[in-house]
Amino acid sequence: MTTPTTDRHADGATPAPDGDVLLSVEGLVKHFPIKGGFLRRGRTAVQAVDGVDFSVRRGETFSIVGESGCGKSTTARLVTRLLEPTGGTVRFDGQDITHLSEGRMRPLRRDIQMIFQDPYSSLNPRHTVGKIVGAPFRLQGVEPEGGRKQAVQDLLELVGLSPEHYNRYPHEFSGGQRQRIGIARTLALKPRLIVADEPVSALDVSIQAQVVNLLEDLQEELGLTYVMIAHDLSVVRHVSDRVAVMYLGKIVEVADRDDLYDRPHHPYTVAMLSAVPVPDTGRRQNRERIRLQGDVPSPINPPPACRFHTRCWKAQEVCRTEEPPLVPLGGPSHLVACHFPENVTPATPVSTPTPTA
Amino acid sequence: MGESGSGKSVSSMAVMGLHTSRSARISGSIRLDGQELVGAKQDDVRRLRGQKMAMIFQDPLSAMHPFYTVGNQIIEAYRIHNQVSKKAARAHAIDMLDRVGIPEPRSRIDAYPHQFSGGMRQRAMIAMALSCDPSLLIADEPTTALDVTVQAQILDLIRDLQQEFDSAVVIITHDLGVVAELADDIVVMYAGRGIEQGSAEAIFNAPEHPYTWGLLGSMPRFDRPPTERLLPIKGTPPSLIRVPSGCAFNPRCEFSDRVRGDACTTERPELLPAGSGTGAHVGHGAACHLPTAERQQVWAQEISPRLA
Amino acid sequence: MPTSVISYIIRRLLAAVGLVVVISMITFAIFYLLPRLAGASPETLATRYVGRAATADTVRVTAERLGFYDPLYVQYWDWLKGVVLGTTIDTGAGTVQCPAPCLGYSFRNQEPVTPQVLDRLPVSFSLAIGAAVLWLIVGLSVGILSALRRGSFFDRAAMTFALAGVSMPIFWTGLVALAIFSYQLGITPPGGSYTPFTENPVQWAYGLLLPWITLALLFSAQYARLTRAGMLETMGEDYIRTARAKGLRERTVVTKHGLRAALTPIVTIFGLDFGLLIGSAVLTETAFGLPGLGQMAVDATGSNDLPQVLGVVLLIAVFVAVANLVVDLLYAVIDPRVRTR
């Protein structure tokens, strides 16, 4: 179900032309070699991200969801170049930033900012709020109009804190307020892209809502583009325009928010959505839940072909031998990597090979 | 149910008798199956722990001893309260691991906690807690550290085992979804007190405390069409060192101006019976100075429509 | 035994051997380079062996015989070969057989180093082992009790005492102890009385009693503080709460669940301390006139007797490496996460 009010952005309803892409990622790979003794060096690697493609349009909120170990946080650190990709390309506003040096990357750091999960550990406890929020000005050597102090106080007001908080220390604030301080810091240099890694998951429910609303207001006011990394599917549904689902280092499904939540195609997406606890006591008895068996396999030695086949109730021989490509299904903007997708009306041609008997 | 610092974990630790007399003073009354626990001899309470009441914790990795095998820890729990041979205890542990859905329990019993995945560890914790067939199981945020598909498995498991073992379960959580999945009766806590209690239906469908309304408005509803905006509670939870006078929720409450006089800031509201009195929601109570009829009206006319 | 355990042991073993080799190299380089940096030529070095009265010819021949004209790595290689295979040493007044492990020939004492070092070893070892037993018993029990009764009178008294113990220099406590117990009261023997264990175990212990206590005082204080800190940290862990929630008696919670985890880091520290102590209890040895390795090392350094210094250092390095190895293996026994990683 879609309500017209949910289209927050003027261009959100129609598929954007290519010129509107702010961030694009192709074949992104990150392998972390496992450090062993000198007898077994370089033999194995954690395949944290293993061939990921997506693009993020200007002004939208693009979310990446998945369970722990699926590579979503690594992806966030790759596109912000806190990590160096092993392979693939990352393009920001048309410029290839995959292997830019730290020095060449510095001017871009103004445009790409990151918000972290833990508001407790990401702020230096010995610095005042003013110093923390003003740090980007100092690091980039920017002198804003009206002076740095004025600029910092404006930022504090923008995120719903009082300008009088300028000289206080982080420990004097609650978790939600600290996350606001962190957000104020990321906004200092007027970034164009904000990558937020679990921005609200460490916060209490009542505070979560405040921060979610704040992020939405800021997006509208400043025309920000968000890449949101999260595991809470309810929050993701609330904030996102488009959603990608990752499993063991690969994207298994990407679609517009409502498409994904109303008609998920990948069995993993279906299972994950059905597992979300619903705050409705009436639903308890008559809910159909897909119980996935077992745990996520290790990314050191992921299953061959379709990585989900070890836990999938629809898996057949072809799933073990042939990797399904990420292809459009039922519309140009809904991509899924599965041989036997769910929720497919019979009229829709299935672009996958039939299983061999 | 409550947010961090609301006192939900502290309460459950008190039930288990896990506060030391040096670090905490406990008053009031805790009765387990008719037996008073507050002021009881420490050794008597200890004998009940693990046997009549058991507990599982949020983070199963840190809650299990890293140096002992999973099997050893379950066997230990069983043999404290049952005079059986090691062999019999081992057989029982294997049986328990099997019942909580751990594959190949015969070989997995000798594994160490770090060799298990998060979900498996929580299953092992549950096996340990249930090894003496307790009548009360307290689960403190049992799924918070787990992924959503694993969370669903564990919630299903707790529900199934509750039927099988016929135990009462106290689940402590901040997640309203988890509450709705499992709970028959709910206490909502705020700043160290229960501020509303009732059946799950009453709390979710006819809540009467402004804080409960705020919680329901704060969370994105997965089961309804996406809304434009969330409706957060303003402000932040109070410090427990300086709890606001009167109703602890008053600085954040939208409705305190509807209460006549300054009762909200001077007088702490008692947890009094709520509900329409038709008997539909037996045991429903709320601690708020607003009259019951007015609360029901506010919910029906102002809050409920905003949430849909 | 699973292959992971075997490979773990082999890796630790190789690391231990590597450690010893590296330490010997560094010591060798220091004692080779330092005199040269100070302006000594091979001849002046050789003079120390043959005496100032010798003719220039004698000096040159001696320097050649000692290999002082060879480059550093050749000298080191010759020395290492001697350690592993044994060698024959030309002392000028005839040749001396020096079987493996040959640590060189002390020209100052006119005899091979190995027997001298081995002669001193039992003294140092006796001192270390007795003191270690004492300080482990005292340090651990005081630390545990302090942690369990945090804030009590016992805790505060013990920790004050421990602070004092850590702060007192050992030669001072040693001399004070000697003055009181030996010279004033006459309950313990005076300094310099060492009886080998094999001769008379009672006399052995009696003679070492005071040095043991003196040395143990310092270490008990350290270990009490470490144990207390470790114990306090462990007793706050989630798994201790789990153990209590099972209904275990508090004593079992402390001993079976608390102690085992709290003592793990102490095993590491103990291994290092013990290994080092073999060759570094100089102050205690000096104060009590015990002919141990530490004293020997000091004397040899003072007179620039490279072979002797190297011999002692190598032996200490071996002890530290072995202690380290034992600790690593023990660690694998105690903590399953180490062996199955």
Coordinates of N, CA and C in Angstrom, one line a residue, chain A residues 18 21 82-83 92 108 113 139 148 153 155 157 163 227 259 276 294 315 345 349:
Chain A
D18 N 20.0 8.8 -15.5 CA 21.3 8.4 -15.0 C 22.1 9.7 -14.5
V21 N 22.4 10.3 -10.7 CA 23.1 9.4 -9.8 C 24.2 10.1 -9.1
L82 N 36.8 4.8 4.0 CA 37.5 4.5 5.2 C 38.3 3.2 5.1
L83 N 37.9 2.4 4.1 CA 38.6 1.2 3.7 C 38.9 1.3 2.3
F92 N 31.8 8.8 -7.2 CA 31.0 9.8 -6.5 C 30.8 11.0 -7.4
L108 N 37.2 15.7 -0.9 CA 35.9 15.0 -1.0 C 35.3 14.6 0.3
Q113 N 30.1 12.3 4.3 CA 30.3 12.2 5.7 C 29.6 10.9 6.3
L139 N 39.9 20.9 10.5 CA 40.6 19.9 9.7 C 40.7 20.4 8.3
R148 N 33.7 30.7 13.3 CA 33.4 29.3 13.6 C 32.4 29.1 14.7
Q153 N 27.2 27.1 16.6 CA 26.0 27.3 17.3 C 24.8 27.2 16.4
L155 N 24.7 25.2 13.9 CA 24.5 23.7 13.7 C 23.8 23.1 14.9
E157 N 21.7 24.4 16.8 CA 20.3 24.7 16.8 C 19.6 23.9 15.7
P163 N 22.3 26.4 21.6 CA 23.6 27.0 21.4 C 24.4 27.1 22.7
V227 N 22.8 7.2 2.6 CA 22.9 5.7 2.5 C 22.8 5.2 4.0
D259 N 7.7 -1.7 -3.0 CA 7.8 -3.0 -3.8 C 8.5 -4.1 -2.9
V276 N 10.0 -10.4 11.4 CA 9.9 -9.2 12.2 C 8.8 -9.3 13.2
G294 N 18.9 -23.0 10.9 CA 20.3 -22.8 11.1 C 20.8 -21.4 11.1
A315 N 15.5 -24.4 -2.4 CA 16.7 -24.7 -3.1 C 16.6 -26.0 -3.9
T345 N 3.7 -13.4 -10.1 CA 2.4 -13.7 -10.7 C 2.7 -14.6 -12.0
P349 N 7.2 -13.4 -16.8 CA 8.2 -14.4 -17.2 C 9.3 -14.5 -16.2

